[in-house]
Every structure is written in structure tokens, then in C-alpha cells.
PDB file of C-alpha atoms in Angstrom:
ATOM      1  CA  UNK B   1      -3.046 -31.655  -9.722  1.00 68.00           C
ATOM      2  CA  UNK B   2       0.837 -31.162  -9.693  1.00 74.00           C
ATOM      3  CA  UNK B   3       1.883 -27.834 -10.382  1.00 72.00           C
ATOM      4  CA  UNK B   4       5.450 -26.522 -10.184  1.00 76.00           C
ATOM      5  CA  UNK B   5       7.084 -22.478 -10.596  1.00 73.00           C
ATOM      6  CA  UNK B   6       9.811 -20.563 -10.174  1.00 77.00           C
ATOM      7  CA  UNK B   7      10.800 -17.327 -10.655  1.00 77.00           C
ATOM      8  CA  UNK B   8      13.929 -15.077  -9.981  1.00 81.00           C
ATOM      9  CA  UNK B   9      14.167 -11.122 -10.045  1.00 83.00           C
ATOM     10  CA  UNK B  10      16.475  -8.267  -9.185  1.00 89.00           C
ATOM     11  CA  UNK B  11      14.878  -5.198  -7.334  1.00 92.00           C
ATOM     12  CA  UNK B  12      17.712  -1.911  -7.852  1.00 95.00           C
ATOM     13  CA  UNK B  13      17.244   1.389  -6.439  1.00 97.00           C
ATOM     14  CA  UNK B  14      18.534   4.877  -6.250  1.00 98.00           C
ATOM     15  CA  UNK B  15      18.672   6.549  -2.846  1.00 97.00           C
ATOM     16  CA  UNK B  16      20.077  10.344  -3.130  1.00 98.00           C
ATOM     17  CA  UNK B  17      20.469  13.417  -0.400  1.00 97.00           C
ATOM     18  CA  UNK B  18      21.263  16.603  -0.426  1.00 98.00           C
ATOM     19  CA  UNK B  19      21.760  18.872   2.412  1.00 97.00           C
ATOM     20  CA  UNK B  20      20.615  21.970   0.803  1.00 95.00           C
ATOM     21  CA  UNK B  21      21.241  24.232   4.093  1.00 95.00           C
ATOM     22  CA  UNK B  22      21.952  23.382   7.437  1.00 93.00           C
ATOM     23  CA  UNK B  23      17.882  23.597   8.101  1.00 95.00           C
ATOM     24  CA  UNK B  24      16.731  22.073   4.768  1.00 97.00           C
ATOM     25  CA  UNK B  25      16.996  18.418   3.778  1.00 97.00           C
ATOM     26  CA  UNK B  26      16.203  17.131   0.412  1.00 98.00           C
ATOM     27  CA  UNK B  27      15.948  13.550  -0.637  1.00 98.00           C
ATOM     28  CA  UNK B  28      14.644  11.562  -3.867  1.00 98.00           C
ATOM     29  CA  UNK B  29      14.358   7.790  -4.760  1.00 97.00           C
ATOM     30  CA  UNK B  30      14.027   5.544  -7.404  1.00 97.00           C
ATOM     31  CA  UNK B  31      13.561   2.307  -6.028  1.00 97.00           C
ATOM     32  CA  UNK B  32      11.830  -1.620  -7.599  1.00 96.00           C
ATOM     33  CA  UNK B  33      10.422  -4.004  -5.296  1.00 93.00           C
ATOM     34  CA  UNK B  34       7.836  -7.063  -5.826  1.00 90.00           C
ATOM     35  CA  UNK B  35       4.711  -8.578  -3.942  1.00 87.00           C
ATOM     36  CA  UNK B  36       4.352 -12.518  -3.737  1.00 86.00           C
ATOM     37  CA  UNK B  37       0.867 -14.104  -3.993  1.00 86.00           C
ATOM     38  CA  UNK B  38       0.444 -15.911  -0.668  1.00 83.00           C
ATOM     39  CA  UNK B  39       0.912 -19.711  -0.953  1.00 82.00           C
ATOM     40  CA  UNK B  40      -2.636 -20.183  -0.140  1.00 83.00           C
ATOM     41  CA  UNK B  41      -2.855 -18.176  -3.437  1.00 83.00           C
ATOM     42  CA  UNK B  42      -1.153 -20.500  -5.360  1.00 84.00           C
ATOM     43  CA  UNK B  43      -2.398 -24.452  -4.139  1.00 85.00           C
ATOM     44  CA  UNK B  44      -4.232 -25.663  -7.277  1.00 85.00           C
ATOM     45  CA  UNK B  45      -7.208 -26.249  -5.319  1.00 87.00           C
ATOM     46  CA  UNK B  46     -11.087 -25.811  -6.488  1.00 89.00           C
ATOM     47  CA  UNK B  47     -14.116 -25.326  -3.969  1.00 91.00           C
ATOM     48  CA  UNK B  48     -17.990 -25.600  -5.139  1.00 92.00           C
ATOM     49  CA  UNK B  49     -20.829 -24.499  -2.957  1.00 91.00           C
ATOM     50  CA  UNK B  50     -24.270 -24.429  -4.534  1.00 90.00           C
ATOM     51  CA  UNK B  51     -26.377 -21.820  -3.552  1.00 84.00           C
ATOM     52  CA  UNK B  52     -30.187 -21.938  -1.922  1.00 81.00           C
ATOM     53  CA  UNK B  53     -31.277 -18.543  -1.678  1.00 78.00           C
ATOM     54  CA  UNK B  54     -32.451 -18.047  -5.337  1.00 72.00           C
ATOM     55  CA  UNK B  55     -29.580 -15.956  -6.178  1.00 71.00           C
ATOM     56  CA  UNK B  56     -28.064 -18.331  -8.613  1.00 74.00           C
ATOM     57  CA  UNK B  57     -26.738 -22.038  -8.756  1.00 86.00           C
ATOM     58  CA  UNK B  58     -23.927 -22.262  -7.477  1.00 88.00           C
ATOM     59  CA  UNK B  59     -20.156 -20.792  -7.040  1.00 90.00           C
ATOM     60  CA  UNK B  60     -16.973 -22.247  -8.167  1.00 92.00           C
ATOM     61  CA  UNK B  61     -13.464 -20.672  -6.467  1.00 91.00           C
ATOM     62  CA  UNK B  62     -10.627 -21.457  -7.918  1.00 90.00           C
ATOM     63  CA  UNK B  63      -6.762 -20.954  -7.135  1.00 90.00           C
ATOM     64  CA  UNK B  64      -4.229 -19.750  -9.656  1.00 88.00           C
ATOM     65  CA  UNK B  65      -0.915 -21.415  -9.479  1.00 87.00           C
ATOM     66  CA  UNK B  66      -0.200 -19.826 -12.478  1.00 86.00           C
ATOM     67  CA  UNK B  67       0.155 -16.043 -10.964  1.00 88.00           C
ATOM     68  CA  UNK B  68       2.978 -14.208 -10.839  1.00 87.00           C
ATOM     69  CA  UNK B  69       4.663 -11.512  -8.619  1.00 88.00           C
ATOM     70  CA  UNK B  70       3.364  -7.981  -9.087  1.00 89.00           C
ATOM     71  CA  UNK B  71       6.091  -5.447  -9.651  1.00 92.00           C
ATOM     72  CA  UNK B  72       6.259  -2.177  -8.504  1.00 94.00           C
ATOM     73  CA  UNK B  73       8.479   1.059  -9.924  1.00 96.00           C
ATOM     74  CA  UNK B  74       8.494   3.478  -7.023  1.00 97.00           C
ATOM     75  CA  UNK B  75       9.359   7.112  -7.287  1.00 98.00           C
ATOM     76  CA  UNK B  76       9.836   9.553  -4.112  1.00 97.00           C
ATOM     77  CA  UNK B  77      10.625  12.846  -3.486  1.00 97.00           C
ATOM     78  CA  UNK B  78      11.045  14.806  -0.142  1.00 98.00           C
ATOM     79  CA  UNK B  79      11.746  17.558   1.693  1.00 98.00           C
ATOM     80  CA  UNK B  80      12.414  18.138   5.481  1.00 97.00           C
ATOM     81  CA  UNK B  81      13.138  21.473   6.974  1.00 97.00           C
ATOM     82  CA  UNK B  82      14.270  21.155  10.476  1.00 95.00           C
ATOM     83  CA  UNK B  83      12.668  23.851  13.005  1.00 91.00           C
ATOM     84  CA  UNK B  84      14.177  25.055  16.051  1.00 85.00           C
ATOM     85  CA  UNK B  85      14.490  24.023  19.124  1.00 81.00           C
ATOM     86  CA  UNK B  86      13.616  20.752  18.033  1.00 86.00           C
ATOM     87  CA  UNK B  87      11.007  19.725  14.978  1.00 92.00           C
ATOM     88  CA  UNK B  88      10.396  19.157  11.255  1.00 95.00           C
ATOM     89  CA  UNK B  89       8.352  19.984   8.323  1.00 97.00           C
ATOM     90  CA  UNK B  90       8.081  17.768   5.568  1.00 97.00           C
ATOM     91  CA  UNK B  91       6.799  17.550   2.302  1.00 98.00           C
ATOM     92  CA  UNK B  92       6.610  14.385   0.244  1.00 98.00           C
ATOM     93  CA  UNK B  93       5.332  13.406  -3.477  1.00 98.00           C
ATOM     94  CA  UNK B  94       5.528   9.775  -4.396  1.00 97.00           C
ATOM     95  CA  UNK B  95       4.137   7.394  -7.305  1.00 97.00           C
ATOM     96  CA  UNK B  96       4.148   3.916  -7.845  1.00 95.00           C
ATOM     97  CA  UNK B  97       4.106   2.032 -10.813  1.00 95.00           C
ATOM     98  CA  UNK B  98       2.425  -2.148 -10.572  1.00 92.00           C
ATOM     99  CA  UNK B  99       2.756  -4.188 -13.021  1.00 91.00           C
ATOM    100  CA  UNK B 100       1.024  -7.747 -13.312  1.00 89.00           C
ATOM    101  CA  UNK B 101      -1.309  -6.133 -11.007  1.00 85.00           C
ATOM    102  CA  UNK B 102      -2.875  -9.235  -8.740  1.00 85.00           C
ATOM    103  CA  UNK B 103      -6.541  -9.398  -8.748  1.00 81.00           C
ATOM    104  CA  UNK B 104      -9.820 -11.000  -7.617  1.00 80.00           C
ATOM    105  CA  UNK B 105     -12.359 -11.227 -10.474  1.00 81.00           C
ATOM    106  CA  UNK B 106     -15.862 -13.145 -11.060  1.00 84.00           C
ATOM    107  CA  UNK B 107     -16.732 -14.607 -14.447  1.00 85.00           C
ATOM    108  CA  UNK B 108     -20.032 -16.957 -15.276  1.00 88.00           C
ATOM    109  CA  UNK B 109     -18.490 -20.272 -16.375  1.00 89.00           C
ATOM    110  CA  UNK B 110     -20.327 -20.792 -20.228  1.00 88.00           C
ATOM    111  CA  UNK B 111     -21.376 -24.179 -21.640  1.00 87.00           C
ATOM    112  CA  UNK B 112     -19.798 -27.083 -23.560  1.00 86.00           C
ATOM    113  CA  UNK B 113     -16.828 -29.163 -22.989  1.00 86.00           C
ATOM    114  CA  UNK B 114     -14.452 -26.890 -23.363  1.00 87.00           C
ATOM    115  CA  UNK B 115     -15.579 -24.169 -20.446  1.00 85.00           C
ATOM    116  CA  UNK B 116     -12.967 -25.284 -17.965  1.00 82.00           C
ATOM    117  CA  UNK B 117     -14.875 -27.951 -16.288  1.00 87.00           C
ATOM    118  CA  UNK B 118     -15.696 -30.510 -19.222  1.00 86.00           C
ATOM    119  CA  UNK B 119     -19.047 -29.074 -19.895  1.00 86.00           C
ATOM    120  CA  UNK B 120     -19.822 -28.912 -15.619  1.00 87.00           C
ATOM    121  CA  UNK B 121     -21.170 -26.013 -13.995  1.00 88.00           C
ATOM    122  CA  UNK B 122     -22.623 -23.952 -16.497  1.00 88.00           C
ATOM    123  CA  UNK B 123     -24.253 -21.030 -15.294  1.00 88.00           C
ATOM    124  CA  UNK B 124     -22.102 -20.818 -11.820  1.00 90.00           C
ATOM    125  CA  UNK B 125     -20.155 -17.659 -10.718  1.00 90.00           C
ATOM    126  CA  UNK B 126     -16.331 -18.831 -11.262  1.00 90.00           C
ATOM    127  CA  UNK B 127     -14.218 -16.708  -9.077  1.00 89.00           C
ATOM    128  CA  UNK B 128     -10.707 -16.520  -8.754  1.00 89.00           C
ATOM    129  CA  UNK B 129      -7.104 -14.261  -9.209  1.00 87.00           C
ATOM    130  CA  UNK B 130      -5.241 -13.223 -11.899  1.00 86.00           C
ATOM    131  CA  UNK B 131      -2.364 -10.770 -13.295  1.00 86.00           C
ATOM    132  CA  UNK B 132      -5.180  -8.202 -14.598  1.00 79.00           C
ATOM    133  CA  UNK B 133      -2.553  -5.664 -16.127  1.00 80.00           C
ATOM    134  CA  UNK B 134      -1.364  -2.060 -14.218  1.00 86.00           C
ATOM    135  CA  UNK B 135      -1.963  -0.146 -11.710  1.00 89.00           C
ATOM    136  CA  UNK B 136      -0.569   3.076  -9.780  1.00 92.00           C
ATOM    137  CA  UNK B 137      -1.460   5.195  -6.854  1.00 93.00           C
ATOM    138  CA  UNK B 138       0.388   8.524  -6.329  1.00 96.00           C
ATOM    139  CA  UNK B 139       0.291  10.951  -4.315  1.00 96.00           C
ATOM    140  CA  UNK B 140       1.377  13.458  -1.109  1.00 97.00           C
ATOM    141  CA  UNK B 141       2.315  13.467   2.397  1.00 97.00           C
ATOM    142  CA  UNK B 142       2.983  16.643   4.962  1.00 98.00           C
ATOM    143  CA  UNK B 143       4.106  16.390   8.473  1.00 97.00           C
ATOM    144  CA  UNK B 144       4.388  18.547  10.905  1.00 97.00           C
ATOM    145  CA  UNK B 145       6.243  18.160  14.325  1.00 95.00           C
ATOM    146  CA  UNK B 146       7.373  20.375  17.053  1.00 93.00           C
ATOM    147  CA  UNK B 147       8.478  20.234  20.915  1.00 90.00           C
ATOM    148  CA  UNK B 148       7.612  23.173  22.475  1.00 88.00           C
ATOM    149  CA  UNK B 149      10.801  23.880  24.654  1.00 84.00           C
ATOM    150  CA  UNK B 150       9.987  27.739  24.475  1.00 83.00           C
ATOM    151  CA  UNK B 151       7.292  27.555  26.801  1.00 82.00           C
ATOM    152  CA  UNK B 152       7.370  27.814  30.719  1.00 84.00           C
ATOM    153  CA  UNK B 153       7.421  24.544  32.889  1.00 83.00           C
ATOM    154  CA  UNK B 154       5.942  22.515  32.476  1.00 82.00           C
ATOM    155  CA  UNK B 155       4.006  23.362  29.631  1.00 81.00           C
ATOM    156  CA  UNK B 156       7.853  22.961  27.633  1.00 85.00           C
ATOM    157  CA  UNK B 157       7.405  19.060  28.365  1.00 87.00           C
ATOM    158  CA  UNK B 158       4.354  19.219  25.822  1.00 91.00           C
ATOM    159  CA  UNK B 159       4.865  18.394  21.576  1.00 92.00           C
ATOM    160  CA  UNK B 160       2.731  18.893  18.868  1.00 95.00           C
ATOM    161  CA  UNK B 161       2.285  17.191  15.223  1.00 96.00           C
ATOM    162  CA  UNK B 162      -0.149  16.447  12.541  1.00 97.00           C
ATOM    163  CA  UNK B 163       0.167  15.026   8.981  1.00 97.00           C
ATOM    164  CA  UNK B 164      -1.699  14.314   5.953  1.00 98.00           C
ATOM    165  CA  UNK B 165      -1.861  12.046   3.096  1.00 97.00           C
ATOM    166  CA  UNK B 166      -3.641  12.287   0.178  1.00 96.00           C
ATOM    167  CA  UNK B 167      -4.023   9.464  -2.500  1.00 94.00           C
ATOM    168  CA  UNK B 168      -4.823   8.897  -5.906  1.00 94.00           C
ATOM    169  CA  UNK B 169      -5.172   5.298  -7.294  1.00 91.00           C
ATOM    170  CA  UNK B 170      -6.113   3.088 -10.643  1.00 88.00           C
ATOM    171  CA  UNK B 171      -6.246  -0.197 -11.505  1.00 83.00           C
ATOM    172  CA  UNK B 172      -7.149  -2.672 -14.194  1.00 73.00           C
ATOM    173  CA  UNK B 173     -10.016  -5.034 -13.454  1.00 68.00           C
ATOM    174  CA  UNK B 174     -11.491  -7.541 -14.931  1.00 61.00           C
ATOM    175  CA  UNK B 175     -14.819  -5.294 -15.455  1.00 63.00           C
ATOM    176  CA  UNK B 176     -12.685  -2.625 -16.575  1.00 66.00           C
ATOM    177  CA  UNK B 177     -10.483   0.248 -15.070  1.00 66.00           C
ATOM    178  CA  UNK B 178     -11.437   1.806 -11.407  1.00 78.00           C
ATOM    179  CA  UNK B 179      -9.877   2.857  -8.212  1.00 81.00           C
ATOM    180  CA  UNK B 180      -7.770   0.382  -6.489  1.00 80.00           C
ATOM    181  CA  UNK B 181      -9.869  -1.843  -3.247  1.00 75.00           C
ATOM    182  CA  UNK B 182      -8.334  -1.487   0.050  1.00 76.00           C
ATOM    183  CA  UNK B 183      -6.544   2.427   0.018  1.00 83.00           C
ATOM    184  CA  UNK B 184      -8.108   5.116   1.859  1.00 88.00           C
ATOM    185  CA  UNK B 185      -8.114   8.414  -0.291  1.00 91.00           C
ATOM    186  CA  UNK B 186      -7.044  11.130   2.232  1.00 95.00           C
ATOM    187  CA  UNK B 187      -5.883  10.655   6.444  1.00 96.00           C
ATOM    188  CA  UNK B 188      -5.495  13.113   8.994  1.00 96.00           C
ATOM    189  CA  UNK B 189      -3.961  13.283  12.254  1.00 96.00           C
ATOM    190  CA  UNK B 190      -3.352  15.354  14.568  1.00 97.00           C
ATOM    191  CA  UNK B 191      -2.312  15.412  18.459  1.00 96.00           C
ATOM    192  CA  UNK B 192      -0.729  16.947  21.589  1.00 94.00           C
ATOM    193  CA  UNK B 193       1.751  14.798  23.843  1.00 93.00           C
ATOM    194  CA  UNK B 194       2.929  15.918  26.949  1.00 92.00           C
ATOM    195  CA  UNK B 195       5.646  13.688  29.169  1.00 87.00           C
ATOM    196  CA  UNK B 196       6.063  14.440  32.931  1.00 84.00           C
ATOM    197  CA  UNK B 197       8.783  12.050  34.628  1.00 82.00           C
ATOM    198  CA  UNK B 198       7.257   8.382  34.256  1.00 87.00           C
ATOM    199  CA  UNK B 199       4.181   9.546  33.104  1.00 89.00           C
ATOM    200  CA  UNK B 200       3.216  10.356  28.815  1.00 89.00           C
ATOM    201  CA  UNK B 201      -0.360  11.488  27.828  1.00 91.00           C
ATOM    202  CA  UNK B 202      -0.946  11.990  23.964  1.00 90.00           C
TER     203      UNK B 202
END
């Protein structure tokens, strides 16, 4: 099988800033970018296993050298207040648009000659990847960081931070719409560093 693509795009984007006070920092982005299927992806190549277990006949995987690039609209927004002696907190809101959302999904190959494999393998799991449609995820982000150079020695050596992220996500399957594989909804962290000449604990 001889297969042969190509495919050109532009990715623009708006970067602003605006230095609201001396302390406060506000930013917001409009920005494009786009996520290759991995070569491997794309080799018009077809693997059968049959299965002994009882839990069907067989599986056929099959590459896509059809797919194209997912594209993704991204919208951010931020602000970063700047403490005294020396830290930040930051607040953050972001979305981001996919389109020709890349996806694994399993059909059952039907009969007859015209299922795909001249009438073979009818009744095995076919799986493989396509452009299912759209997707998003939004959501937020805080941080919080601070060196604590009001303290006495040599407790002033020691920092603090901590930051969350929260995240919302959808997606288009093949089975119909559901949260996207792969993102974890919400992350927290939090620590304490302290440096002392060569030596850094966190």
C-alpha cells in the first residue's frame, strides 16, 4: 500500500501586556497551534491477532494514513501581582478549542464484500484512529510564591509556594461525547524550600 500527504498551515497569535501598577501584571492571549499524528500513526499498516480466551474472534488494528493534524484555538488570560520582598500571586483562566480531534475508536467489522476486508473478518473488533470532530478543556490555575526574607537567619533562606489547577474537558468519540482520556481534573502542590550555602532541601 502506497500512500502519500501533505499538508501546510499557518498558526497566528496575539500576545498582549499591560502593566496595570507597578505590583500588578496583566496579560491575555490568543494564540493557534496544531498536533501531528506520530508517523507510526500514519504507516498504512494492518495487524490481526485472533483471540483464545472466548472473548471474541479475533482483532484487526489498523493505521490511518488518512488523519490529519488536530487544531487547537487557545485563549489565556492572567494576572500576576508581585509581593514584596520577593514573590507572586497569580491567577489564570484559559480554554482551548480542538478541532479534527484525533482519536482511538473500536468498531465490529460487518459482513459482505464490501466491509473493508472483501467479506474477511466478520465479527472481529476493528480498531483504529480517526478525526472524531471537537473537543475543549478549559479551565484555572493559581500560584502562589514567596521568599521569606522577613524572617531571622536563617529561617530568611526558606520559600514557600503552592498552586492549583482545575480542569474541565469534552470530547467527541466515536460512542458519543465524554470527558477527554489522559487529563487529570484538579492538581495540588504545595512545598517549603530552604537553601543554606551548597546545600537546598524542598
Amino acid at each position: 500500500v502506497r500512500v502519500a500527504r501533505a499538508y501546510q498551515k499557518w498558526y497566528p497569535s496575539l500576545h498582549l501586556r499591560y502593566t496595570a501598577t507597578q505590583n500588578l501584571l496583566l496579560r491575555a492571549s490568543i494564540s493557534t497551534s496544531g498536533a501531528r499524528p506520530s508517523l507510526g500513526a500514519l504507516v498504512p499498516n494492518t495487524t490481526v491477532s485472533y483471540l483464545t480466551d472466548g472473548s471474541g474472534l479475533g482483532r484487526v488494528a489498523q493505521n490511518n494514513p488518512g488523519l490529519k493534524p488536530q487544531f487547537t484555538r487557545n485563549y489565556d488570560f492572567s494576572a500576576e501581582y508581585y509581593l514584596e520582598p520577593a514573590g507572586v500571586l497569580s491567577a489564570g483562566a484559559f480554554r482551548k478549542d480542538i478541532s479534527n480531534f484525533i482519536s482511538n475508536s473500536t468498531v465490529t467489522i460487518g459482513d459482505g464484500p464490501n466491509n473493508g476486508f472483501n467479506g474477511g473478518y466478520e465479527d472481529f473488533d476493528l480498531t483504529t484512529t480517526g478525526n472524531l470532530g471537537t473537543a475543549f478543556a478549559e479551565g484555572v490555575e493559581l500560584s502562589y510564591s514567596q521568599q521569606l526574607r522577613n524572617l531571622p537567619r536563617p529561617l530568611n533562606r526558606m520559600s514557600v509556594f503552592a498552586n492549583f489547577t482545575g480542569l474541565r474537558t469534552r470530547g467527541s468519540y466515536a460512542n458519543g461525547a465524554g470527558e477527554l482520556a489522559n487529563f487529570v481534573p484538579r492538581t495540588y502542590n504545595i512545598g517549603l524550600n530552604f537553601i543554606w550555602r551548597r546545600f537546598e532541601s524542598r
